[in-house]
């Protein structure tokens, strides 16, 4: 379950930066080692560090990321905590949504669900591309399971489908820091390369639950 996979520290301990599921150069040349190094080692790590600072000596210490997200979502005085907790969760989920063995055809169970929800794989990939390209500013493009049906959705900044009770299957980070060093302003090239070469359909199938 998503809960177990994304619990990133023992109960009660500070949150940790989970190890990457591959080497920093594993996604090169689609995502360079330089981009991955900065994105994981600086951006993701900073969200972890900020979260730990913000929840020290509060009632949120010792809770999982998802528990913190659900307790702080939509609360103006807790927006900093929500943003950092959700960004820790979203980034761990993003690393697992990519693989150097990614792209290609989804495994059979996921493929059947994609075909019943979108018609065919190409339509699903087109929707993901559109969501990634039309997210204005920073955010995320997601493949999700909403009830029985697969859908594509997008969220701004740190927001997550989890806050709406929708189950994420995979995600693409479309913040500029995810692609700017490699593609400058050409988000469309980053998104196309990720979908064709890196997207980890196996991870998405595992998350069907
Ligand atoms: Mn990011």
mmCIF file of C-alpha atoms in Angstrom, residues 20-207:
data_model
loop_
_atom_site.group_PDB
_atom_site.id
_atom_site.type_symbol
_atom_site.label_atom_id
_atom_site.label_comp_id
_atom_site.label_asym_id
_atom_site.label_seq_id
_atom_site.Cartn_x
_atom_site.Cartn_y
_atom_site.Cartn_z
ATOM 1 C CA UNK A 20 16.881 7.136 -4.554
ATOM 2 C CA UNK A 21 15.721 3.861 -6.154
ATOM 3 C CA UNK A 22 18.640 4.122 -8.660
ATOM 4 C CA UNK A 23 21.977 5.886 -9.166
ATOM 5 C CA UNK A 24 21.968 9.641 -9.822
ATOM 6 C CA UNK A 25 23.132 9.034 -13.414
ATOM 7 C CA UNK A 26 20.641 6.214 -14.092
ATOM 8 C CA UNK A 27 18.150 8.421 -15.966
ATOM 9 C CA UNK A 28 20.749 10.132 -18.150
ATOM 10 C CA UNK A 29 20.379 11.469 -20.844
ATOM 11 C CA UNK A 30 16.635 12.079 -20.384
ATOM 12 C CA UNK A 31 17.317 13.519 -16.918
ATOM 13 C CA UNK A 32 20.988 14.286 -16.339
ATOM 14 C CA UNK A 33 22.925 13.356 -13.219
ATOM 15 C CA UNK A 34 23.335 17.103 -12.600
ATOM 16 C CA UNK A 35 19.571 17.683 -12.587
ATOM 17 C CA UNK A 36 18.930 14.621 -10.442
ATOM 18 C CA UNK A 37 21.713 15.593 -8.032
ATOM 19 C CA UNK A 38 20.305 19.076 -7.457
ATOM 20 C CA UNK A 39 16.666 17.981 -7.508
ATOM 21 C CA UNK A 40 17.131 15.125 -5.031
ATOM 22 C CA UNK A 41 20.111 16.323 -3.006
ATOM 23 C CA UNK A 42 19.005 19.954 -2.628
ATOM 24 C CA UNK A 43 15.282 20.414 -3.386
ATOM 25 C CA UNK A 44 13.959 17.151 -1.941
ATOM 26 C CA UNK A 45 16.376 17.266 1.007
ATOM 27 C CA UNK A 46 15.364 20.848 1.825
ATOM 28 C CA UNK A 47 11.687 19.855 2.016
ATOM 29 C CA UNK A 48 12.631 17.104 4.491
ATOM 30 C CA UNK A 49 14.759 19.466 6.588
ATOM 31 C CA UNK A 50 12.115 22.215 6.574
ATOM 32 C CA UNK A 51 9.367 19.771 7.538
ATOM 33 C CA UNK A 52 11.371 18.470 10.498
ATOM 34 C CA UNK A 53 12.034 22.042 11.687
ATOM 35 C CA UNK A 54 8.382 23.057 11.330
ATOM 36 C CA UNK A 55 6.943 20.101 13.252
ATOM 37 C CA UNK A 56 9.479 19.961 16.085
ATOM 38 C CA UNK A 57 7.617 20.102 19.412
ATOM 39 C CA UNK A 58 4.193 20.098 17.747
ATOM 40 C CA UNK A 59 1.384 17.547 17.798
ATOM 41 C CA UNK A 60 2.480 16.511 14.302
ATOM 42 C CA UNK A 61 5.755 14.955 15.459
ATOM 43 C CA UNK A 62 5.746 11.213 14.924
ATOM 44 C CA UNK A 63 2.982 11.169 12.313
ATOM 45 C CA UNK A 64 3.410 9.809 8.793
ATOM 46 C CA UNK A 65 3.602 12.195 5.854
ATOM 47 C CA UNK A 66 0.082 11.269 4.790
ATOM 48 C CA UNK A 67 -1.256 11.865 8.292
ATOM 49 C CA UNK A 68 0.438 15.277 8.390
ATOM 50 C CA UNK A 69 -0.924 16.101 4.935
ATOM 51 C CA UNK A 70 -4.479 15.192 5.877
ATOM 52 C CA UNK A 71 -4.300 17.137 9.164
ATOM 53 C CA UNK A 72 -2.950 20.320 7.537
ATOM 54 C CA UNK A 73 -4.597 20.396 4.074
ATOM 55 C CA UNK A 74 -6.522 23.615 3.482
ATOM 56 C CA UNK A 75 -5.482 25.250 6.775
ATOM 57 C CA UNK A 76 -4.019 28.680 6.201
ATOM 58 C CA UNK A 77 -1.918 28.686 9.367
ATOM 59 C CA UNK A 78 -0.436 25.271 8.477
ATOM 60 C CA UNK A 79 0.296 25.874 4.801
ATOM 61 C CA UNK A 80 4.073 25.722 5.249
ATOM 62 C CA UNK A 81 3.857 22.363 6.983
ATOM 63 C CA UNK A 82 1.462 20.984 4.356
ATOM 64 C CA UNK A 83 3.660 22.208 1.497
ATOM 65 C CA UNK A 84 6.840 20.653 2.865
ATOM 66 C CA UNK A 85 5.209 17.341 3.889
ATOM 67 C CA UNK A 86 3.463 17.015 0.530
ATOM 68 C CA UNK A 87 6.631 17.891 -1.379
ATOM 69 C CA UNK A 88 8.547 15.178 0.517
ATOM 70 C CA UNK A 89 5.804 12.661 -0.366
ATOM 71 C CA UNK A 90 5.422 13.837 -3.976
ATOM 72 C CA UNK A 91 9.160 13.659 -4.711
ATOM 73 C CA UNK A 92 9.590 10.137 -3.304
ATOM 74 C CA UNK A 93 6.597 9.114 -5.420
ATOM 75 C CA UNK A 94 8.108 10.832 -8.491
ATOM 76 C CA UNK A 95 11.472 9.034 -8.195
ATOM 77 C CA UNK A 96 9.586 5.745 -8.087
ATOM 78 C CA UNK A 97 7.451 6.786 -11.069
ATOM 79 C CA UNK A 98 10.613 6.840 -13.215
ATOM 80 C CA UNK A 99 12.988 4.064 -14.233
ATOM 81 C CA UNK A 100 15.840 3.666 -16.709
ATOM 82 C CA UNK A 101 13.896 0.589 -17.837
ATOM 83 C CA UNK A 102 10.704 2.649 -18.167
ATOM 84 C CA UNK A 103 8.527 3.627 -21.112
ATOM 85 C CA UNK A 104 7.194 1.009 -23.496
ATOM 86 C CA UNK A 105 4.084 -1.030 -22.793
ATOM 87 C CA UNK A 106 2.397 -1.165 -19.378
ATOM 88 C CA UNK A 107 2.040 -4.572 -17.701
ATOM 89 C CA UNK A 108 -1.148 -6.410 -18.659
ATOM 90 C CA UNK A 109 -3.446 -5.548 -15.735
ATOM 91 C CA UNK A 110 -2.657 -1.842 -15.934
ATOM 92 C CA UNK A 111 -2.899 -1.907 -19.721
ATOM 93 C CA UNK A 112 -6.412 -3.336 -19.548
ATOM 94 C CA UNK A 113 -7.433 -0.628 -17.071
ATOM 95 C CA UNK A 114 -5.891 2.053 -19.294
ATOM 96 C CA UNK A 115 -7.796 0.721 -22.296
ATOM 97 C CA UNK A 116 -11.101 0.613 -20.434
ATOM 98 C CA UNK A 117 -10.604 4.146 -19.047
ATOM 99 C CA UNK A 118 -8.928 5.975 -21.961
ATOM 100 C CA UNK A 119 -9.646 3.777 -25.009
ATOM 101 C CA UNK A 120 -5.959 3.090 -25.638
ATOM 102 C CA UNK A 121 -2.466 3.776 -24.317
ATOM 103 C CA UNK A 122 -1.856 6.663 -26.726
ATOM 104 C CA UNK A 123 -4.900 8.547 -25.427
ATOM 105 C CA UNK A 124 -3.667 8.071 -21.868
ATOM 106 C CA UNK A 125 -0.209 9.390 -22.788
ATOM 107 C CA UNK A 126 -1.793 12.332 -24.633
ATOM 108 C CA UNK A 127 -3.855 13.252 -21.576
ATOM 109 C CA UNK A 128 -0.775 13.042 -19.358
ATOM 110 C CA UNK A 129 1.133 15.270 -21.779
ATOM 111 C CA UNK A 130 -1.708 17.800 -21.897
ATOM 112 C CA UNK A 131 -1.968 17.889 -18.098
ATOM 113 C CA UNK A 132 1.802 18.385 -17.808
ATOM 114 C CA UNK A 133 1.822 21.138 -20.439
ATOM 115 C CA UNK A 134 -1.251 23.026 -19.217
ATOM 116 C CA UNK A 135 -0.255 23.131 -15.542
ATOM 117 C CA UNK A 136 0.489 26.860 -15.364
ATOM 118 C CA UNK A 137 3.598 27.426 -13.264
ATOM 119 C CA UNK A 138 4.790 24.801 -10.796
ATOM 120 C CA UNK A 139 2.999 21.536 -10.189
ATOM 121 C CA UNK A 140 2.475 17.905 -11.013
ATOM 122 C CA UNK A 141 0.747 15.703 -13.639
ATOM 123 C CA UNK A 142 -0.726 12.485 -12.243
ATOM 124 C CA UNK A 143 -2.208 9.187 -13.344
ATOM 125 C CA UNK A 144 -4.721 8.355 -10.623
ATOM 126 C CA UNK A 145 -7.397 5.841 -9.744
ATOM 127 C CA UNK A 146 -10.657 7.558 -8.861
ATOM 128 C CA UNK A 147 -13.047 4.862 -7.681
ATOM 129 C CA UNK A 148 -12.837 2.177 -10.362
ATOM 130 C CA UNK A 149 -11.627 4.425 -13.137
ATOM 131 C CA UNK A 150 -8.191 5.654 -14.153
ATOM 132 C CA UNK A 151 -7.926 9.388 -14.741
ATOM 133 C CA UNK A 152 -5.281 12.006 -15.448
ATOM 134 C CA UNK A 153 -5.187 15.051 -13.215
ATOM 135 C CA UNK A 154 -2.862 17.938 -12.423
ATOM 136 C CA UNK A 155 -2.117 19.790 -9.212
ATOM 137 C CA UNK A 156 -0.445 23.123 -8.473
ATOM 138 C CA UNK A 157 2.626 23.617 -6.284
ATOM 139 C CA UNK A 158 2.631 20.941 -3.548
ATOM 140 C CA UNK A 159 -0.994 19.849 -3.862
ATOM 141 C CA UNK A 160 -1.790 16.152 -4.058
ATOM 142 C CA UNK A 161 -4.762 14.058 -5.205
ATOM 143 C CA UNK A 162 -4.464 12.307 -1.822
ATOM 144 C CA UNK A 163 -6.082 15.360 -0.211
ATOM 145 C CA UNK A 164 -9.214 14.639 -2.276
ATOM 146 C CA UNK A 165 -9.215 10.932 -1.420
ATOM 147 C CA UNK A 166 -7.961 9.987 -4.890
ATOM 148 C CA UNK A 167 -5.265 7.316 -5.230
ATOM 149 C CA UNK A 168 -2.120 8.334 -7.171
ATOM 150 C CA UNK A 169 -0.593 5.720 -9.502
ATOM 151 C CA UNK A 170 2.300 7.755 -10.909
ATOM 152 C CA UNK A 171 3.396 11.377 -11.223
ATOM 153 C CA UNK A 172 5.499 13.689 -13.384
ATOM 154 C CA UNK A 173 7.111 16.717 -11.719
ATOM 155 C CA UNK A 174 6.642 19.794 -13.900
ATOM 156 C CA UNK A 175 8.292 22.336 -11.617
ATOM 157 C CA UNK A 176 11.014 24.095 -13.618
ATOM 158 C CA UNK A 177 13.667 22.641 -11.295
ATOM 159 C CA UNK A 178 12.792 19.186 -12.714
ATOM 160 C CA UNK A 179 13.958 20.059 -16.234
ATOM 161 C CA UNK A 180 15.474 23.529 -16.551
ATOM 162 C CA UNK A 181 19.164 22.514 -16.435
ATOM 163 C CA UNK A 182 18.599 19.959 -19.219
ATOM 164 C CA UNK A 183 15.825 21.506 -21.338
ATOM 165 C CA UNK A 184 15.761 25.198 -20.308
ATOM 166 C CA UNK A 185 12.182 26.357 -21.015
ATOM 167 C CA UNK A 186 11.282 23.380 -23.249
ATOM 168 C CA UNK A 187 8.944 21.565 -20.871
ATOM 169 C CA UNK A 188 7.336 19.758 -23.812
ATOM 170 C CA UNK A 189 10.612 17.965 -24.653
ATOM 171 C CA UNK A 190 11.133 16.892 -21.035
ATOM 172 C CA UNK A 191 7.568 15.598 -20.741
ATOM 173 C CA UNK A 192 7.719 13.689 -24.040
ATOM 174 C CA UNK A 193 11.058 12.065 -23.161
ATOM 175 C CA UNK A 194 9.901 11.101 -19.670
ATOM 176 C CA UNK A 195 6.691 9.511 -20.986
ATOM 177 C CA UNK A 196 8.420 7.633 -23.806
ATOM 178 C CA UNK A 197 11.582 6.537 -22.011
ATOM 179 C CA UNK A 198 11.310 6.681 -18.229
ATOM 180 C CA UNK A 199 7.729 6.279 -17.081
ATOM 181 C CA UNK A 200 7.516 3.300 -14.714
ATOM 182 C CA UNK A 201 4.227 1.590 -15.621
ATOM 183 C CA UNK A 202 5.124 -1.304 -13.303
ATOM 184 C CA UNK A 203 5.133 1.049 -10.310
ATOM 185 C CA UNK A 204 1.722 2.374 -11.390
ATOM 186 C CA UNK A 205 0.385 -1.183 -11.626
ATOM 187 C CA UNK A 206 1.707 -1.994 -8.128
ATOM 188 C CA UNK A 207 -0.220 1.022 -6.820
#
